[in-house]
Amino acid sequence: MKEKAYITTPIYYVNDVPHIGHAYTTIIADTLARFNRLQGKETYFMTGTDEHGQKIEQAARARGKTPKEYADEISAKFRSLWDEFEISYDHFIRTTDEEHKQTVQNVFEKMQANGDIYKGEYEGFYCVSCETFFNQRDLLEDNRCPDCGRVTSLVKEESYFFKLSKYEDALLKWYENDELCVIPKGKKNEVVSFVKGGLKDLSVTRTSFDWGIKLPKSANDDKHVMYVWLDALINYLTTLGYSRDNARMNFWPHTTHIVGKDILRFHAVYWPAFLMSLGLPLPKHVAAHGWWTIDGEKMSKSKGNVINPREVANAYGLENFRYFLLREVPFGQDGDYSQKALIERINSELGNGLGNLLSRIVGMSAKYSDYKIDSKDVIKFHKAELDEAKGYLDEAIKNLENLATNRYLEDLWKVVTLANAAVAKYEPWSLVKAGKSDEANALVALCANLLAKVAILLSPAMPKTCAKIADTLAFSIDTASYESLVLKNEISNFTAKATEPLFPRIEKELMGEAREPKEEAKVEAKAEPKEEKKEEGIISIDDFAKIVIKVGEVLECERVEGSEKLLKFKIDLGEEQPRQILSGIAKYYEPSSLVGKQVCVLANLKERTMMKKYVSQGMILSASDGSLTLLGTQGKVKNGAIVG
Ligand code: MSP
């Protein structure tokens, strides 16, 4: 029977369009899935979207849509990007799928039947952005979320709890007995110390909003919806048919979850506890990668530095982008994206390294042997190189299995370098001149064999590029060639053909600043009035027409560290993205009291940077008479409505 592998990405929140962070997680998982297939394993790979919860409900409301309408729109964006990127998923789940709702309710019933659920009241803090509960002692000042820094809200509501505390010891045993259950090691240590710090029971239902999955009918309690993380994690079981037809549950013991470091706690603490409650085996690996920053800064909509993966792939090539993401950072660590670094890797490692090797093989074989590459003398002249390469290939396999993607690629490039260095060392052109054609041909054959081995093992990361290499040298990439050329280090004959360079050199940055377009306030240029007497302090109607004031809703508001005066707002002006605006009103308002209020905003004010790092994209209008009052509307109007 074939070995099995089940690979998962996190399911993506639909409050945000896909960015390179999401692309990174998905590309790692896709590479791993392709690698498992190459190894001949029966592989099931899933991804999807996480669509319930307060965050999505708020994001939809801010855009004047129902949560389902909004989720449909953004979920489709994720799916179409992954399709465009040829992500090899077998199943795309949406948490609004009927079969998922049913599975979540079945799971809740099972946990209840196992005595792990009880009813109580939750009182504490909640970060909507992270969809996480916090105790006050864990918060930053002003009750800000320790994970994202946003202001949390105090919640007091009836809730069902999951007996997480009951699983503390069992979790610690799992971490201790299974070395690779959470990788990399540094991240595992963080998880272990979190659990050692003591686990409290987890609130798993909410009553203060209703965009979520209802409790099962048997609970007879209509007020509650499932906590979004309980709902979301169960997706991994829904996909396999758990508690319905269980059709693919034989994949379950072979699970690798790829997640970002920010959501490791949910996957390495809560999730295994839920699974223990259900009596299911625990995942083989929960693998946590680091975060991408842009020019050293965190990516965020308000900074306008969110990188659109489609644009990068269009400009630089999808597979070059995949290579860069996998190669640039050690798995688990944060990395910085820049076009400069991307171009450098494309030109040097891909172009000068891999591409050059293929061109040389094609060129030499054309000259010396009419494109025929005969390997009969390779062992005679180059056994040492073949053996050395085998060591690197074995390391590459081990590293990819442990998700050390950068080392896996580094190992493959050691083989590329070995081949290119052999050309420089043995100078086949001199060998030919000296009448040693058999040696020259053996060298070309060595290079072709090394390149074929690299291409087979590189194919999970760069499938199309490797298919091109295989086509140029007439070999196939499949489980059989993986076993013979890579695992057994066998050699093969090849027939080359002329080809275009794989990686044309890139001379300059191909993208403008990869920033999300900001909605420019549209002010029609009016002709200057011809002869108008200008009275001091008086403006004309045309002057007034230059001013755009809009109604906006405060989505977030928080104090600015290091300033007594400033508050930092996220305001929805009915535009594609909310704006970040700073305002000197900290003395007059408590930030949390402003969330949800509508205010008037001068919307076409030139953007400015405050305190050297905060971009402010407008001005909130207020009336001042010694004290200060924000200007709002009488009754709710549509966000973005023009004031005038
Ligand atoms: N919906 C939850 C996951 C539920 S899984 C049962 C969620 N979604 S998310 O859309 O916010 O994040 C999904 C993934 O994207 C996470 O793995 C997260 O780490 C990753 N990234 C989001 N921003 C990122 C970067 N800037 N860099 C790298 N990855 C980051 O969390």
XYZ file of C-alpha atoms and ligand atoms in Angstrom:
675
model
C 0.000 0.000 0.000
C 1.201 3.480 -0.839
C 2.278 5.725 2.006
C -0.042 8.656 2.573
C 0.430 12.374 3.202
C -2.095 15.028 4.189
C -0.832 18.600 3.788
C -2.793 21.649 4.914
C -2.471 25.408 4.716
C -4.276 27.591 7.226
C -7.605 28.706 5.891
C -7.367 32.398 5.128
C -9.550 35.056 6.681
C -11.689 36.768 4.131
C -11.264 40.218 5.636
C -8.211 40.758 3.500
C -7.206 40.126 -0.094
C -4.255 37.739 -0.594
C -0.782 39.163 0.029
C 2.698 37.682 -0.044
C 2.355 36.310 3.496
C -0.552 34.162 2.359
C 1.283 33.242 -0.832
C 4.283 32.147 1.222
C 2.288 29.728 3.394
C 0.528 28.318 0.356
C 3.694 27.948 -1.724
C 5.494 26.094 1.065
C 2.545 23.718 1.402
C 2.301 23.287 -2.361
C 6.015 22.473 -2.581
C 5.670 19.899 0.164
C 2.601 18.339 -1.468
C 4.382 18.090 -4.816
C 7.413 16.574 -3.114
C 5.279 13.915 -1.442
C 3.702 13.057 -4.786
C 7.144 12.849 -6.361
C 8.142 10.405 -3.645
C 5.208 8.279 -4.711
C 3.016 8.977 -1.695
C -0.728 9.220 -2.015
C -1.120 12.881 -1.176
C -4.088 15.017 -0.232
C -3.565 18.759 -0.091
C -6.131 21.259 1.124
C -6.505 25.002 1.452
C -9.481 27.334 1.776
C -11.030 30.307 3.509
C -12.076 31.104 7.079
C -15.277 33.091 6.820
C -17.045 33.382 10.165
C -16.468 35.512 13.248
C -16.640 39.051 14.438
C -13.743 40.313 12.341
C -15.387 39.244 9.090
C -18.764 40.514 10.226
C -17.243 43.931 10.943
C -15.249 44.034 7.719
C -18.371 43.228 5.715
C -20.439 45.808 7.551
C -17.792 48.461 6.949
C -18.260 47.847 3.230
C -22.034 47.833 3.346
C -22.268 44.124 2.513
C -23.655 41.064 4.246
C -20.941 38.803 5.646
C -21.832 36.082 3.149
C -21.704 38.445 0.165
C -18.371 39.718 1.328
C -17.018 36.237 2.041
C -18.102 35.032 -1.413
C -16.207 37.880 -3.021
C -12.936 37.513 -1.112
C -12.961 33.717 -1.009
C -13.198 33.744 -4.816
C -10.157 36.036 -4.924
C -8.089 33.562 -2.936
C -9.246 30.670 -5.031
C -8.581 32.368 -8.340
C -5.113 33.460 -7.241
C -4.225 29.912 -6.202
C -5.587 28.644 -9.527
C -3.551 31.208 -11.406
C -0.500 30.131 -9.377
C -1.284 26.495 -10.232
C -1.367 25.540 -6.579
C -1.977 21.806 -6.635
C -4.703 21.656 -3.980
C -7.127 18.743 -3.964
C -9.780 20.526 -1.950
C -10.675 24.165 -1.321
C -12.819 24.439 1.782
C -14.998 27.345 2.838
C -16.193 27.401 6.418
C -19.591 28.470 5.130
C -19.928 25.108 3.305
C -22.871 23.077 4.584
C -20.758 19.979 5.161
C -18.418 22.003 7.341
C -21.263 23.353 9.479
C -22.477 19.829 9.981
C -18.999 18.577 10.935
C -18.484 21.383 13.448
C -21.809 20.586 15.094
C -20.949 16.878 15.174
C -17.613 17.667 16.803
C -19.269 19.871 19.402
C -21.712 17.085 20.238
C -18.879 14.580 20.590
C -16.888 16.858 22.865
C -20.000 17.412 24.931
C -20.664 13.679 25.116
C -17.062 13.183 26.263
C -17.642 15.591 29.142
C -15.317 18.293 27.816
C -17.853 21.108 27.397
C -19.605 23.075 30.134
C -21.613 26.269 30.233
C -20.449 29.358 32.088
C -19.780 33.034 31.624
C -16.728 34.534 29.952
C -15.428 37.777 31.337
C -12.239 39.117 29.906
C -10.728 40.859 26.943
C -11.097 40.021 23.280
C -9.022 41.076 20.294
C -11.276 41.051 17.258
C -8.363 41.311 14.862
C -6.693 38.173 16.253
C -10.016 36.606 17.283
C -8.369 35.792 20.604
C -9.396 35.954 24.279
C -6.959 37.516 26.747
C -6.652 37.971 30.483
C -5.981 41.535 31.476
C -2.573 40.606 32.917
C -1.436 39.538 29.430
C -2.385 42.803 27.732
C -0.120 45.701 26.864
C -0.874 49.139 28.263
C -4.261 50.639 27.433
C -5.542 47.058 27.158
C -3.842 46.546 23.849
C -3.463 43.096 22.331
C -0.019 41.586 23.004
C -0.004 39.999 19.531
C -1.137 42.775 17.209
C -1.070 45.871 19.433
C -4.681 46.809 18.694
C -7.085 47.871 21.418
C -9.015 44.907 22.826
C -12.554 45.099 24.131
C -13.900 43.961 27.450
C -16.350 41.132 26.941
C -18.796 39.642 29.390
C -21.059 37.026 27.922
C -22.543 33.617 28.450
C -20.338 30.992 26.900
C -19.655 27.299 26.634
C -16.154 26.305 27.684
C -13.864 23.531 26.511
C -11.890 21.825 29.303
C -8.492 22.754 27.950
C -6.858 22.611 31.391
C -7.599 18.880 31.530
C -5.183 18.287 28.639
C -2.170 20.155 29.991
C -0.183 17.076 30.985
C -1.084 15.114 27.881
C 0.078 18.000 25.713
C 3.383 18.281 27.558
C 3.921 14.536 27.066
C 3.248 14.891 23.356
C 5.844 17.640 22.995
C 8.324 15.599 24.996
C 7.849 12.280 23.255
C 7.521 13.437 19.683
C 10.529 15.479 18.703
C 9.160 16.738 15.395
C 5.538 17.305 16.387
C 6.105 21.066 16.381
C 8.845 22.488 14.162
C 11.172 24.327 14.139
C 12.551 23.591 17.571
C 12.743 27.204 18.759
C 9.044 27.642 18.123
C 8.296 24.378 19.891
C 10.097 25.640 22.983
C 7.822 28.684 23.024
C 4.776 26.439 22.889
C 6.066 24.247 25.695
C 6.674 27.190 27.985
C 3.232 28.593 27.188
C 1.615 25.313 28.257
C 3.869 24.993 31.291
C 2.618 28.443 32.319
C -0.786 26.807 32.888
C -3.820 26.399 30.648
C -7.227 27.825 31.410
C -10.406 26.424 29.934
C -11.244 27.949 26.584
C -14.406 29.800 25.725
C -15.671 28.117 22.555
C -18.950 29.879 21.862
C -19.972 33.529 21.573
C -23.272 35.280 22.134
C -22.639 38.928 21.284
C -22.940 38.554 17.490
C -24.297 35.878 15.227
C -22.056 35.411 12.167
C -21.011 31.880 12.998
C -22.094 28.274 13.118
C -24.981 27.610 15.489
C -24.732 24.958 18.187
C -26.157 21.561 17.271
C -29.922 21.197 17.676
C -29.315 18.772 20.542
C -27.818 21.628 22.608
C -31.121 23.463 22.349
C -29.417 26.812 22.836
C -29.976 29.228 19.997
C -28.143 32.217 21.406
C -24.663 30.860 20.768
C -22.439 30.624 17.753
C -19.162 28.684 17.687
C -15.962 30.526 18.506
C -14.338 31.121 15.133
C -11.143 29.224 15.986
C -13.044 26.089 16.989
C -14.983 26.388 13.744
C -11.832 27.046 11.699
C -9.597 24.287 13.050
C -12.226 21.648 12.443
C -11.933 22.385 8.718
C -8.991 19.980 8.599
C -11.352 17.161 9.567
C -14.285 18.324 7.455
C -12.069 17.980 4.392
C -11.502 14.303 5.157
C -15.190 13.586 5.751
C -14.871 13.196 9.516
C -18.113 12.191 11.259
C -19.910 12.155 7.909
C -18.700 9.469 5.506
C -15.103 9.478 6.863
C -14.105 8.901 3.243
C -10.540 10.180 3.536
C -9.928 9.771 7.273
C -7.160 7.273 6.475
C -5.067 10.338 5.580
C -5.484 11.778 9.057
C -2.543 10.063 10.805
C -0.233 11.506 8.112
C -0.997 15.175 8.633
C 1.388 18.102 8.270
C -0.072 21.498 9.100
C 1.818 24.469 7.665
C 1.062 27.622 9.645
C 2.508 31.050 10.346
C 4.121 31.667 13.722
C 1.238 33.923 14.756
C -1.218 31.040 14.741
C 1.008 28.343 16.162
C -0.638 28.381 19.585
C -4.000 27.517 18.069
C -2.516 24.634 16.117
C -0.050 23.282 18.657
C -2.075 23.725 21.857
C -5.829 24.067 21.308
C -6.052 21.838 18.248
C -4.281 18.774 19.679
C -6.391 19.138 22.836
C -9.567 19.131 20.710
C -8.274 16.067 18.876
C -7.548 14.266 22.131
C -11.079 14.993 23.227
C -12.314 13.383 20.000
C -9.985 10.421 20.484
C -8.156 11.109 17.225
C -4.400 10.812 16.544
C -2.399 14.035 16.719
C -0.807 15.620 13.628
C 2.612 14.386 12.578
C 3.950 17.912 12.225
C 2.770 21.395 12.977
C 5.307 23.527 11.132
C 5.472 27.250 11.795
C 7.099 29.704 9.434
C 8.111 33.298 10.114
C 6.741 36.554 8.791
C 7.638 38.696 5.813
C 8.386 42.338 6.306
C 8.740 44.931 3.581
C 11.911 46.968 3.659
C 12.126 46.063 7.318
C 8.577 47.135 8.153
C 5.533 45.083 9.015
C 3.134 44.816 6.096
C -0.090 46.664 6.676
C -2.861 48.222 4.719
C -2.546 51.501 6.539
C 1.120 51.784 5.604
C 0.162 51.016 2.027
C 3.070 48.566 1.757
C 1.093 45.389 1.190
C 2.705 43.385 -1.588
C 0.355 41.846 -4.097
C 1.763 38.418 -5.023
C 0.102 38.439 -8.440
C 1.977 41.621 -9.372
C 5.304 40.155 -8.289
C 4.676 36.931 -10.199
C 3.622 38.857 -13.297
C 6.688 41.062 -13.186
C 9.368 38.512 -12.251
C 7.862 35.143 -13.098
C 5.900 32.927 -10.756
C 8.593 30.314 -10.306
C 11.333 32.841 -9.692
C 9.098 34.295 -7.007
C 8.511 30.813 -5.525
C 12.255 30.188 -5.513
C 12.912 33.488 -3.781
C 10.317 32.918 -1.050
C 11.591 29.440 -0.276
C 15.283 30.332 -0.515
C 15.493 33.744 1.098
C 14.699 32.887 4.723
C 15.408 29.999 7.041
C 12.096 28.319 7.803
C 10.697 29.726 11.032
C 12.505 33.038 10.814
C 11.208 36.365 9.575
C 12.391 37.626 6.212
C 12.451 40.870 4.353
C 11.025 41.187 0.875
C 12.670 43.554 -1.537
C 12.877 43.653 -5.301
C 16.614 44.101 -5.030
C 17.041 40.815 -3.182
C 14.698 39.061 -5.591
C 16.577 40.344 -8.654
C 19.900 39.389 -7.120
C 18.779 35.791 -6.627
C 17.266 35.553 -10.095
C 20.401 36.868 -11.795
C 22.976 35.020 -9.756
C 21.635 31.700 -8.507
C 19.016 31.087 -11.157
C 20.626 32.761 -14.174
C 24.359 32.352 -13.608
C 23.953 29.092 -11.747
C 21.143 26.905 -13.000
C 20.358 28.555 -16.346
C 23.996 28.779 -17.295
C 24.538 25.107 -16.550
C 21.749 24.100 -18.918
C 23.040 26.410 -21.685
C 26.542 25.021 -21.311
C 25.357 21.422 -21.513
C 23.305 22.183 -24.620
C 26.169 24.178 -26.226
C 28.866 21.600 -25.486
C 26.782 18.612 -26.521
C 25.887 20.399 -29.774
C 29.556 20.994 -30.504
C 31.092 17.730 -29.413
C 28.493 15.080 -30.036
C 25.611 16.427 -32.104
C 23.403 16.798 -28.998
C 23.835 13.149 -27.992
C 24.977 12.777 -24.410
C 26.417 9.366 -23.730
C 27.163 8.542 -20.090
C 29.260 5.424 -20.605
C 32.477 7.034 -19.264
C 31.047 9.127 -16.457
C 31.860 6.684 -13.675
C 35.320 6.118 -15.080
C 36.242 9.811 -14.985
C 33.856 11.375 -12.484
C 32.874 8.963 -9.737
C 34.121 11.403 -7.104
C 31.830 14.174 -8.332
C 28.859 11.813 -8.534
C 29.436 10.663 -4.968
C 29.875 14.181 -3.702
C 26.623 15.208 -5.389
C 24.784 12.280 -3.833
C 25.695 13.594 -0.380
C 24.147 16.969 -1.217
C 21.029 15.397 -2.709
C 20.449 13.289 0.403
C 20.793 16.375 2.557
C 18.380 18.263 0.310
C 15.763 15.537 0.764
C 16.163 15.513 4.527
C 15.919 19.267 4.671
C 12.787 19.436 2.557
C 11.189 16.723 4.679
C 11.856 18.902 7.722
C 10.698 22.000 5.869
C 14.106 23.656 5.985
C 13.284 24.983 2.516
C 16.249 27.337 2.299
C 18.710 24.568 3.113
C 17.035 22.225 0.663
C 17.662 24.770 -2.091
C 21.169 25.529 -0.864
C 21.990 21.818 -1.080
C 20.701 21.599 -4.629
C 22.790 24.620 -5.572
C 25.876 22.877 -4.222
C 25.299 20.338 -6.985
C 24.803 23.103 -9.567
C 28.031 24.727 -8.412
C 29.835 21.394 -8.504
C 28.811 20.904 -12.137
C 29.725 24.440 -13.201
C 33.048 24.162 -11.364
C 33.812 20.865 -13.124
C 33.456 22.605 -16.490
C 35.901 25.307 -15.392
C 38.296 22.763 -13.918
C 38.468 20.214 -16.764
C 38.073 22.663 -19.659
C 36.358 20.325 -22.136
C 37.419 22.591 -25.035
C 41.083 21.919 -24.137
C 40.331 18.197 -23.796
C 38.861 18.175 -27.297
C 41.871 20.034 -28.645
C 44.156 17.517 -26.977
C 42.277 14.706 -28.703
C 40.565 13.500 -25.504
C 36.992 13.565 -26.788
C 35.918 10.686 -24.548
C 36.906 12.752 -21.501
C 35.150 15.839 -22.846
C 31.999 13.819 -23.517
C 32.161 12.263 -20.063
C 32.297 15.732 -18.556
C 29.251 16.891 -20.493
C 27.484 13.720 -19.407
C 28.455 14.341 -15.781
C 26.937 17.803 -15.984
C 23.764 16.524 -17.639
C 23.341 13.850 -14.988
C 23.894 16.293 -12.162
C 21.468 18.761 -13.693
C 18.832 16.067 -14.186
C 19.112 15.041 -10.539
C 18.806 18.665 -9.452
C 15.819 19.251 -11.727
C 13.963 16.209 -10.391
C 14.467 17.280 -6.814
C 13.840 20.954 -7.568
C 10.584 20.229 -9.398
C 8.343 20.553 -6.310
C 9.561 24.148 -5.911
C 9.819 25.105 -9.609
C 7.678 22.624 -11.543
C 7.533 24.386 -14.914
C 11.188 25.377 -15.012
C 12.204 21.823 -14.249
C 9.798 20.473 -16.850
C 11.576 22.731 -19.369
C 14.967 21.366 -18.319
C 13.620 17.833 -18.631
C 12.227 18.609 -22.059
C 15.548 20.116 -23.209
C 17.529 17.046 -22.143
C 14.772 14.499 -22.892
C 14.221 12.879 -19.525
C 11.109 12.621 -17.422
C 10.381 13.840 -13.944
C 8.340 11.311 -12.029
C 8.553 8.900 -9.132
C 10.497 6.378 -11.231
C 13.202 8.872 -12.215
C 13.289 10.217 -8.644
C 13.985 6.710 -7.413
C 16.578 5.803 -10.022
C 18.478 9.048 -10.645
C 18.172 10.618 -7.209
C 17.736 7.884 -4.610
C 19.871 5.248 -6.312
C 22.181 7.790 -7.920
C 21.997 5.978 -11.255
C 23.108 7.678 -14.437
C 21.367 8.072 -17.734
C 21.982 9.076 -21.352
C 20.379 12.242 -22.709
C 19.571 13.914 -25.986
C 19.747 17.681 -25.815
C 18.085 20.269 -27.975
C 18.598 23.981 -28.528
C 16.714 26.177 -26.095
C 16.201 29.766 -24.984
C 17.968 30.911 -21.787
C 15.890 29.879 -18.760
C 16.376 33.102 -16.831
C 16.928 36.231 -18.920
C 18.973 38.733 -16.939
C 17.034 41.427 -15.129
C 18.726 44.811 -15.306
C 16.397 46.979 -13.258
C 13.441 46.801 -10.922
C 10.400 45.755 -12.889
C 7.738 47.051 -10.563
C 6.950 50.473 -9.278
C 6.574 50.724 -5.542
C 4.396 47.665 -4.995
C 1.883 49.614 -3.051
C -1.838 49.235 -3.025
C -3.380 52.118 -4.923
C -4.945 54.589 -2.586
C -8.225 56.041 -3.615
C -7.339 59.564 -4.590
C -9.881 62.100 -3.580
C -11.352 63.167 -6.829
C -11.512 66.880 -7.184
C -12.408 68.238 -10.524
C -10.067 70.908 -11.630
C -12.030 74.061 -11.903
C -11.009 76.987 -14.018
C -9.735 79.857 -11.953
C -12.284 82.620 -11.824
C -11.180 85.302 -14.250
C -11.514 88.657 -12.607
C -12.562 88.171 -9.069
C -11.767 90.583 -6.383
C -10.113 88.637 -3.598
C -11.308 89.682 -0.161
C -9.062 88.597 2.605
C -10.334 85.422 4.337
C -13.111 84.930 1.829
C -13.010 82.020 -0.576
C -15.043 81.455 -3.687
C -17.382 78.527 -4.231
C -14.704 77.095 -6.519
C -12.199 77.233 -3.686
C -14.669 75.398 -1.505
C -15.160 72.815 -4.242
C -11.531 71.861 -3.841
C -12.230 70.539 -0.374
C -13.510 67.000 -0.027
C -15.072 66.188 3.317
C -16.397 62.700 3.787
C -18.224 60.811 6.498
C -16.223 57.913 7.873
C -16.699 55.253 10.514
C -14.037 54.673 13.142
C -12.979 51.039 12.859
C -10.077 51.243 15.287
C -8.655 53.882 17.564
C -5.652 53.725 19.832
C -3.149 55.919 21.602
C 0.192 56.565 19.959
C 3.133 55.414 21.999
C 5.356 58.320 22.989
C 2.702 60.977 22.427
C 0.266 62.445 24.915
C -1.733 64.197 22.239
C -2.148 61.790 19.401
C -4.694 59.106 18.692
C -4.265 56.794 15.725
C -7.435 55.903 13.849
C -8.408 53.436 11.209
C -11.370 54.996 9.416
C -13.632 53.531 6.780
C -14.392 56.214 4.187
C -16.226 53.821 1.898
C -13.024 53.294 -0.055
C -11.255 50.083 -0.938
C -9.034 50.313 2.135
C -9.663 52.054 5.449
C -7.382 55.033 6.063
C -4.972 55.637 8.880
C -5.414 59.096 10.348
C -3.690 60.655 13.343
C -5.441 63.301 15.367
C -4.343 65.356 18.381
C -7.385 64.699 20.519
C -6.085 62.177 23.033
C -6.845 64.599 25.885
C -10.523 64.707 25.028
C -11.485 61.175 24.126
C -10.989 57.639 25.382
C -10.023 55.672 22.230
C -12.446 52.795 22.758
C -15.388 55.234 23.074
C -14.885 56.322 19.463
C -14.928 52.921 17.790
C -18.084 52.562 15.697
C -18.754 56.351 15.658
C -19.077 58.295 12.426
C -16.912 61.378 12.018
C -16.254 63.978 9.325
C -12.903 63.734 7.600
C -11.077 66.140 5.330
C -10.343 63.516 2.731
C -8.165 65.233 0.147
C -5.541 66.606 2.471
C -2.014 65.757 1.349
C -0.694 62.718 3.194
C 1.837 63.514 5.921
C 4.117 61.548 8.185
C 3.875 62.226 11.894
C 6.415 61.335 14.588
C 8.655 60.220 11.734
C 6.807 56.952 11.243
C 3.033 57.303 11.118
C 1.431 58.228 7.839
C -1.735 60.246 8.310
C -4.138 60.188 5.397
C -6.586 62.984 6.194
C -7.880 65.131 9.036
C -10.720 64.464 11.444
C -12.814 67.598 11.867
C -13.817 68.911 15.253
C -15.376 71.994 16.815
C -13.299 73.747 19.391
C -14.512 76.149 22.069
C -11.936 75.639 24.725
C -12.882 72.003 24.857
C -13.239 69.923 21.730
C -16.003 67.893 20.088
C -15.717 65.749 17.019
C -18.089 66.580 14.177
C -20.384 63.739 13.285
C -23.751 63.232 11.613
C -27.262 63.203 12.962
C -28.108 59.585 12.438
C -26.203 56.997 10.448
C -25.231 57.766 6.843
C -23.293 55.695 4.352
C -19.530 55.702 4.928
C -17.904 57.889 2.305
C -20.910 60.219 1.988
C -19.718 63.662 0.884
C -20.222 66.562 3.275
C -20.851 69.852 1.537
N -7.946 32.198 9.598
C -6.778 32.034 10.366
C -6.217 30.650 10.208
C -7.164 29.548 10.559
S -6.463 27.994 10.269
C -7.506 26.923 11.003
C -5.720 33.049 9.944
N -5.840 33.558 8.731
S -4.899 34.693 8.116
O -5.425 34.929 6.810
O -4.843 35.800 8.986
O -3.464 34.146 8.066
C -3.188 33.002 7.352
C -1.712 32.757 7.243
O -1.048 33.837 6.607
C -1.042 32.543 8.577
O -0.258 31.393 8.491
C -0.184 33.769 8.737
O 0.953 33.509 9.461
C 0.145 34.076 7.297
N 0.589 35.453 7.176
C -0.148 36.587 7.279
N 0.699 37.659 7.161
C 1.963 37.228 6.998
C 3.200 37.818 6.709
N 3.370 39.121 6.666
N 4.259 36.989 6.457
C 4.126 35.630 6.421
N 2.988 35.065 6.674
C 1.940 35.792 7.185
O -4.822 33.322 10.708
